[in-house]
Coordinates of C-alpha atoms and ligand atoms in Angstrom, one line a residue:
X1 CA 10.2 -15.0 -34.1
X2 CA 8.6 -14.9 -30.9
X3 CA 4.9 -16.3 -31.3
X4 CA 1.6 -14.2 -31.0
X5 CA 0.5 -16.2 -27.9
X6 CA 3.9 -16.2 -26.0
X7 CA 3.6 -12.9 -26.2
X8 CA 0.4 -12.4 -24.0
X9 CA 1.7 -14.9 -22.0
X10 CA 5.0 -13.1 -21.1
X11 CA 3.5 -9.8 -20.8
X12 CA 0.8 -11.3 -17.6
X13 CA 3.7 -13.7 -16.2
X14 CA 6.4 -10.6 -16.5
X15 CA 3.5 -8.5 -14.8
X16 CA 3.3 -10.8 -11.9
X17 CA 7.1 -11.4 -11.2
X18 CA 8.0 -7.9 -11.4
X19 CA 5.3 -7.4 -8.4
X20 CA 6.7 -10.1 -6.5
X21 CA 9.9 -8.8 -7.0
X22 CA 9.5 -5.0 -5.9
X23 CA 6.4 -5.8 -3.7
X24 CA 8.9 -6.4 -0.2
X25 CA 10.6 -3.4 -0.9
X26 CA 7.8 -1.3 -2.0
X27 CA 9.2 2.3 -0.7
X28 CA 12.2 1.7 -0.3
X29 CA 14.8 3.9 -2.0
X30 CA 17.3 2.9 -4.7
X31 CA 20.3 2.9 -1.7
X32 CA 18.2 1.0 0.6
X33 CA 17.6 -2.0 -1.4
X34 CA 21.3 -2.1 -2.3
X35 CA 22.1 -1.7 1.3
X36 CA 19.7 -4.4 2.1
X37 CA 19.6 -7.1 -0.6
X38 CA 22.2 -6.2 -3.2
X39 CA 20.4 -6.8 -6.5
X40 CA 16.8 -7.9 -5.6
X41 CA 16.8 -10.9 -8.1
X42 CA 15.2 -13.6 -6.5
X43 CA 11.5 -13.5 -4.6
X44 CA 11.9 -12.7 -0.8
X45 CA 9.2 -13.7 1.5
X46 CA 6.8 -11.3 2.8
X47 CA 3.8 -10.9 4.9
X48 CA 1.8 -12.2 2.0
X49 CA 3.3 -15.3 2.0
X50 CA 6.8 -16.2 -0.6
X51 CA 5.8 -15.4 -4.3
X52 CA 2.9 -14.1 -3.9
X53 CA 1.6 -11.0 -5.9
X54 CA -0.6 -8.1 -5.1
X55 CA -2.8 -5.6 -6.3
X56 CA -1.1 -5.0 -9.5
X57 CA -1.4 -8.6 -10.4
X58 CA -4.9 -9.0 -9.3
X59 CA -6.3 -6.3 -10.6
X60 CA -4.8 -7.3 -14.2
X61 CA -6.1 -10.4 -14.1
X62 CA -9.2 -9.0 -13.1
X63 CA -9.5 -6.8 -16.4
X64 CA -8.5 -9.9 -18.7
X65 CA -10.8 -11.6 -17.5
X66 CA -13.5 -8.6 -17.8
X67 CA -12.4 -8.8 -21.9
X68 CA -12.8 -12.8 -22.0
X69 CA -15.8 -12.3 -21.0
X70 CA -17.1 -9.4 -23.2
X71 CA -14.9 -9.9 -25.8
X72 CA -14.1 -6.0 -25.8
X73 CA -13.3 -3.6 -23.1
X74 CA -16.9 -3.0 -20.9
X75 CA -16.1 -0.4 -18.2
X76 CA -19.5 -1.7 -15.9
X77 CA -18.1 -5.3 -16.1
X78 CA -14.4 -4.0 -16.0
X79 CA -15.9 -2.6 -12.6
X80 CA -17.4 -5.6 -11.5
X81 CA -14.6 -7.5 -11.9
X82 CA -12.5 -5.4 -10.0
X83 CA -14.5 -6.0 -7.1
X84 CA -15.1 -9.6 -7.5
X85 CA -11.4 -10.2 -7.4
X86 CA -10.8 -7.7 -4.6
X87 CA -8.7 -8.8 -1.7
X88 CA -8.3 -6.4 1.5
X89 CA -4.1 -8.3 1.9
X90 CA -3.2 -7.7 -1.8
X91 CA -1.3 -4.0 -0.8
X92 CA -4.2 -2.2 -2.3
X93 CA -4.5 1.8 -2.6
X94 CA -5.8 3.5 -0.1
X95 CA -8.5 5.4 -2.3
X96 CA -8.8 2.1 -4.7
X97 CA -9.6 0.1 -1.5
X98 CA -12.5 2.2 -1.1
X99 CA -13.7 2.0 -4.4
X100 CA -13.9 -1.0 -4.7
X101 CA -15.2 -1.9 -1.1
X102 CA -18.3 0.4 -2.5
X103 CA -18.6 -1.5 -5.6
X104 CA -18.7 -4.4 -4.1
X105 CA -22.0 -2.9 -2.4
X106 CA -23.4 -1.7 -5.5
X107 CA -21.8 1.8 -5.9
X108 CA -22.4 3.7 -9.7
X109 CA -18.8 2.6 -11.4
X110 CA -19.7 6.1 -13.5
X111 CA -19.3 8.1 -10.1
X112 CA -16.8 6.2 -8.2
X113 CA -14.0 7.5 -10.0
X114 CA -14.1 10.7 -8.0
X115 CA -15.7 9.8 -4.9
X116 CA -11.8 9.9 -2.7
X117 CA -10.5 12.7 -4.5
X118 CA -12.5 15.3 -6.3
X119 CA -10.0 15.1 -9.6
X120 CA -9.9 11.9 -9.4
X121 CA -7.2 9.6 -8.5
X122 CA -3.6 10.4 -10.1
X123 CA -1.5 7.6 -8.9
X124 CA -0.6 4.5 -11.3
X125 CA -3.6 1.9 -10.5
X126 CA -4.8 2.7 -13.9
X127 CA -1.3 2.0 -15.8
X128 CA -0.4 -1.1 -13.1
X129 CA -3.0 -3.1 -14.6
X130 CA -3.6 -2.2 -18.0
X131 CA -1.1 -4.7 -20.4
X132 CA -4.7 -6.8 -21.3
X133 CA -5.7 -3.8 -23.0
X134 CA -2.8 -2.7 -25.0
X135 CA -2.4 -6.8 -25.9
X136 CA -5.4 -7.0 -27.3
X137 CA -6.1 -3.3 -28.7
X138 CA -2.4 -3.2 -30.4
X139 CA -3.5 -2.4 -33.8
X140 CA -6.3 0.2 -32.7
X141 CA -6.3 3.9 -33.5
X142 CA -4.6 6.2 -30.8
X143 CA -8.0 7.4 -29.8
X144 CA -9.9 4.1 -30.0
X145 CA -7.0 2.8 -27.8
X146 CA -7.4 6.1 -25.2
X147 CA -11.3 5.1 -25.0
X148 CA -10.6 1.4 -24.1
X149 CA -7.9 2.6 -21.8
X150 CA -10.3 5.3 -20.2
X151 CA -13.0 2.7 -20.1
X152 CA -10.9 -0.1 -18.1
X153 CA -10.1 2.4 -15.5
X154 CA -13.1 5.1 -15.2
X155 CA -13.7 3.2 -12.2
X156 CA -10.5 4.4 -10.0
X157 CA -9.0 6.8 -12.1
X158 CA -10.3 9.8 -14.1
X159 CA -7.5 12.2 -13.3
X160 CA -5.7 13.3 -16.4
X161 CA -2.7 11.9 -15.3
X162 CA -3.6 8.7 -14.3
X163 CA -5.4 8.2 -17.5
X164 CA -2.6 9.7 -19.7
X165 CA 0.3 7.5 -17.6
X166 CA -2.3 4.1 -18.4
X167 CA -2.4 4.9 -22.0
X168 CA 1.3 5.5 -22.4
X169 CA 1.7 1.9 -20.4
X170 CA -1.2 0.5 -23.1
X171 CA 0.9 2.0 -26.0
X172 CA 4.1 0.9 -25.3
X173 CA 3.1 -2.7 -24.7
X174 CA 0.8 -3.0 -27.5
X175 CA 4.3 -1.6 -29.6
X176 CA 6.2 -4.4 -28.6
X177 CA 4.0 -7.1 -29.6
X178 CA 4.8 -5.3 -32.7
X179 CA 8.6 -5.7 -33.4
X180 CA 9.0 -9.1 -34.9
X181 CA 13.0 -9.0 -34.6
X182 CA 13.6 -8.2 -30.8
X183 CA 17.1 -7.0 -32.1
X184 CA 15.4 -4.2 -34.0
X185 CA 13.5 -2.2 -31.0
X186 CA 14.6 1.2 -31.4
X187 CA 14.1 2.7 -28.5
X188 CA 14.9 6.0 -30.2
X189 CA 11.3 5.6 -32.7
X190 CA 9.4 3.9 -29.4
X191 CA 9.7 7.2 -27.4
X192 CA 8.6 9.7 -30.4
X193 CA 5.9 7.7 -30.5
X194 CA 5.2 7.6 -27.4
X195 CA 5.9 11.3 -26.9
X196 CA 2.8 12.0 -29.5
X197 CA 0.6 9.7 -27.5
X198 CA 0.7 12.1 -24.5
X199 CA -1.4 14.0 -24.1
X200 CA -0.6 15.8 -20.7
X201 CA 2.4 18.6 -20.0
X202 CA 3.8 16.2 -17.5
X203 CA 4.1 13.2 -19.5
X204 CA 5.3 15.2 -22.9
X205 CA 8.0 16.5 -20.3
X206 CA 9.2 13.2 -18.5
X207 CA 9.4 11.4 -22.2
X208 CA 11.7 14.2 -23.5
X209 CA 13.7 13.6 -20.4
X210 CA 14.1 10.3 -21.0
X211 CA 15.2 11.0 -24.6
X212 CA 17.9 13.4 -23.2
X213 CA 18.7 10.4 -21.0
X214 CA 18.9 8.1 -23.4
X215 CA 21.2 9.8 -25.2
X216 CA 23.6 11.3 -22.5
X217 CA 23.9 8.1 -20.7
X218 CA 23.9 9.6 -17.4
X219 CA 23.7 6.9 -14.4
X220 CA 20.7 4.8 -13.4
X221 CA 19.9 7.2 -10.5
X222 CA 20.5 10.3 -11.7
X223 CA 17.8 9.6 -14.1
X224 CA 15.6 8.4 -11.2
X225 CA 16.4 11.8 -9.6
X226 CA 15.1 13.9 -12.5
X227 CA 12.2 11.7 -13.1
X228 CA 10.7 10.4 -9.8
X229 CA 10.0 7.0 -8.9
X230 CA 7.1 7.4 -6.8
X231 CA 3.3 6.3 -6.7
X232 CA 2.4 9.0 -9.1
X233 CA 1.5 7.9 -12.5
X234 CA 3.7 10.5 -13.8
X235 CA 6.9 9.4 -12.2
X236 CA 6.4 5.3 -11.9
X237 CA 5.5 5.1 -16.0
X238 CA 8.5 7.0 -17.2
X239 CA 10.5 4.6 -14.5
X240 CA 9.2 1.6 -16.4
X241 CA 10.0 3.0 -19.9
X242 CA 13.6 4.0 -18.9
X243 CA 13.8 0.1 -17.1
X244 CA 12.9 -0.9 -20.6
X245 CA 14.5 1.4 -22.9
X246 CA 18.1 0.6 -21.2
X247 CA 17.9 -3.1 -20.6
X248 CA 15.3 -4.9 -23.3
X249 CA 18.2 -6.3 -24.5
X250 CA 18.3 -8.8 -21.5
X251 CA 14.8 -9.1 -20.1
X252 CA 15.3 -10.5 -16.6
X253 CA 17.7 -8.2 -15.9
X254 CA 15.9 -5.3 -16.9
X255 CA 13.0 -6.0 -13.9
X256 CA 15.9 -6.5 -11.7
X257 CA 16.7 -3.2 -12.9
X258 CA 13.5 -1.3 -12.6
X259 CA 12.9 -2.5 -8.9
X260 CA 16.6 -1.7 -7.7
X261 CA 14.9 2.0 -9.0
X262 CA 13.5 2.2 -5.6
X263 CA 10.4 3.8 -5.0
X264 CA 7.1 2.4 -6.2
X265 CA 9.2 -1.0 -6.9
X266 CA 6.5 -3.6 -7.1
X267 CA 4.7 -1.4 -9.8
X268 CA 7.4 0.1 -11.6
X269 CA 8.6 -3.6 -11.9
X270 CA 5.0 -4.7 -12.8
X271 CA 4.7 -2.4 -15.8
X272 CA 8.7 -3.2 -17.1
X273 CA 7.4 -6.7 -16.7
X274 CA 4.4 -6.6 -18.7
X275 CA 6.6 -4.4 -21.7
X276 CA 9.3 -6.8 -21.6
X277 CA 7.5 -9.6 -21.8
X278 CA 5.4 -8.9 -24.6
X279 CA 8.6 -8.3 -26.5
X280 CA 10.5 -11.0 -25.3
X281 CA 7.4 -13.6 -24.5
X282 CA 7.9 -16.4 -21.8
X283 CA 11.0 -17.9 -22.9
X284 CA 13.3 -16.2 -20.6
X285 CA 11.5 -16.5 -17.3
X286 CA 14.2 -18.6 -15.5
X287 CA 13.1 -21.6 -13.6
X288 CA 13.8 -20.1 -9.7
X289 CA 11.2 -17.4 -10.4
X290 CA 8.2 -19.5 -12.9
X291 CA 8.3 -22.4 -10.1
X292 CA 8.0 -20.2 -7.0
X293 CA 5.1 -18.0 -8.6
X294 CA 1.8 -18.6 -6.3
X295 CA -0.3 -21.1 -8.1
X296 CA -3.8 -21.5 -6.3
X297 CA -6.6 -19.7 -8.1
X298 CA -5.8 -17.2 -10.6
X299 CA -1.9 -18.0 -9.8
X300 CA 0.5 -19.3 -12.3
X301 CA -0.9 -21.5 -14.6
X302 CA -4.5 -20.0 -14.3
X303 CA -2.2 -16.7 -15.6
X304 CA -0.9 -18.5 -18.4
X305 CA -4.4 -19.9 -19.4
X306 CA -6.1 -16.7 -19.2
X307 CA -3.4 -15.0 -21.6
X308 CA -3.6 -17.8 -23.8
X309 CA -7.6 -16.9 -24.0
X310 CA -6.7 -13.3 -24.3
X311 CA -4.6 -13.7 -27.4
X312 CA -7.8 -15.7 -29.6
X313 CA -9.4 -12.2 -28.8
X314 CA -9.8 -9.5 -32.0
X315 CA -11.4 -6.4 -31.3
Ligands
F2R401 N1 -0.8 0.9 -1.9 C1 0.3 0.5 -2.3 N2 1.3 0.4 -1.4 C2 1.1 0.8 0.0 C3 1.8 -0.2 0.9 C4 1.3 -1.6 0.7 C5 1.9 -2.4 1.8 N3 3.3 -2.3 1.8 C6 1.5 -3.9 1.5 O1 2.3 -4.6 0.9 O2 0.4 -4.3 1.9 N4 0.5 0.0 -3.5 C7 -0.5 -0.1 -4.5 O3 -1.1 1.2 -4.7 C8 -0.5 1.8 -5.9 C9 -1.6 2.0 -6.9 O4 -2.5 2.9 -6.3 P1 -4.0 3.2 -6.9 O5 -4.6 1.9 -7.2 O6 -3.8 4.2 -7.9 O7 -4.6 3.8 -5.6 P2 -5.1 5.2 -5.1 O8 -5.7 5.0 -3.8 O9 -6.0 5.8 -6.2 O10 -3.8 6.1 -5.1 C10 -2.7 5.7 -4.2 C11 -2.3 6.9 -3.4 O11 -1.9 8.0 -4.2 C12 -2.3 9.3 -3.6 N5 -3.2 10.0 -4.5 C13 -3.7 9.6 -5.6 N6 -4.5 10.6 -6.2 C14 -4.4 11.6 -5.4 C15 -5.0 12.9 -5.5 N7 -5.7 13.3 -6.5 N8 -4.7 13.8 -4.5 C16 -3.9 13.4 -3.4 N9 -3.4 12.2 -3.3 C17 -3.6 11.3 -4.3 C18 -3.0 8.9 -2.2 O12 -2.0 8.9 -1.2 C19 -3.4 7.5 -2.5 O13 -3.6 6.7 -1.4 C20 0.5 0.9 -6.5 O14 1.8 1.2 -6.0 C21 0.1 -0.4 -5.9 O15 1.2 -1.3 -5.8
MG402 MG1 1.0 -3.5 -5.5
MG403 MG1 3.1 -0.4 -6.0

């Protein structure tokens, strides 16, 4: 059985190598990895420097932190924190990086949500960051769960899509910290639950498509083609599930997996990482990509310790 810790644990570290894995290949299609680097399975260096992570990490730690702290989800602290950790060389959105540049200087986190695009932001910054959440929220009501969610994120993301995809990403990885026999996930029961979690058309329509895919078996990028892999919270979440409905079976490959998806790789592979993990915990992080994680401030072992905090936390 894997331990309750362990669990927390995995989920932050699988966040952070799955960004480190896609992050060099961020837009890149599914072809042009393969043509390039075969499998990606081992960290390649990049202008950040060689395992080094970016937004998607920072901005997770940032909200686990935010819950240390308050012991609960507190959107003007989730805010603050944000901005605290913000780094301009960390890949950052284009709208996010303005967010959080105006938070910085003292901006209304209840208005900033909307301030780059009048719906609000519908790309996957909201779902990239959001495992602390569904750690520590696991055994919380659907809607209690969708306020913490929408709380974390009102910052950047109020569109209903970006909320929706974060709360599908919060679901499913506070679902795995609940199968006790990683030999048991069904990933048949995962997705109707999932399915009646949604609460947009477009997510109750990608989750059906991955149940038809499930089932029919159809190629790695076929599915990819009918569900998108792009920056869209819509299209990078359902990425993630189908890296993890396919290969939980064998964790590291199934982040190898989800960034050869092409597309939005360092997220998509953030977001397998952080479901994988807190199914799987830390045990199967092989030694080539736990040593070359970054490990100044808020690297590896600051990761590990933070988790570790996470998990004494009951909401
Ligand atoms: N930004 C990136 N990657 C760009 C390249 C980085 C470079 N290679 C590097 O390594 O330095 N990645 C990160 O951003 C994504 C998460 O984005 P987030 O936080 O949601 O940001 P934002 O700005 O809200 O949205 C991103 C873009 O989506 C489009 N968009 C969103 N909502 C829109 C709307 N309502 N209408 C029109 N467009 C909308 C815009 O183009 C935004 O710029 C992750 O991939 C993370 O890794
Ligand atoms: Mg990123
Ligand atoms: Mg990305």
């Amino acid at each position: 059985m894997i331990d309750h810790k362990d669990r927390f644990i995995g989920s932050l570290l699988g966040t952070c190598i799955g960004d480190i894995l896609g992050a060099p290949v961020e837009g890149y299609s599914g072809d042009e990895i393969s043509a390039s680097f075969g499998q990606v399975d081992r960290f390649i260096p990049s202008s950040r420097g060689y395992g080094c992570y970016t937004d998607d990490t920072q901005m997770t730690i940032a909200l686990a932190l935010s819950i240390i702290r308050c012991g609960e989800v507190d959107p003007e602290d989730c805010a603050r924190s944000y901005a605290q950790l913000y780094e301009s060389g960390r890949g950052y959105g284009w709208g996010a990086s303005l967010i959080l540049k105006s938070l910085k200087k003292g901006a209304d986190y209840r208005q900033t949500g909307r301030s780059q695009f009048r719906q609000g932001s519908f790309a996957n910054g909201g779902a990239m960051r959001i495992a602390p959440v569904g750690l520590v929220y696991r055994d919380k009501e659907d809607n209690d769960l969708r306020r913490a969610v929408y709380n974390a994120i009102m910052c950047t993301h109020v569109h209903p899509e970006g909320i929706d995809g974060a709360v599908l990403q919060a679901s499913a990885v506070g679902l795995m910290t609940k199968i006790e026999d990683k030999h048991r996930f069904d990933p048949e029961v995962f997705l109707k639950v999932l399915f009646n979690v949604a609460q947009t058309e477009v997510f109750k329509t990608r989750i059906k498509a991955l149940e038809e895919i499930l089932d029919l078996s159809i190629p790695d990028r076929d599915a990819i083609s009918i569900l998108g892999n792009g920056v869209k919270a819509s299209q990078s979440v359902p990425c993630a599930l189908l890296a993890t409905i396919r290969y939980y079976k064998r964790p590291e490959d199934a982040i190898i997996k989800a960034v050869g998806f092409g597309g939005d790789t360092d997220t998509i592979g953030a977001m397998t990482g952080a479901q994988i993990g807190a199914l799987h915990g830390s045990g199967w992080i092989p030694a080539h990509w736990f040593d070359n994680i970054e490990n100044n401030k808020y690297g590896r072992d600051d990761i590990i310790n933070i988790a570790g905090r996470l998990s004494d936390i009951t909401v």
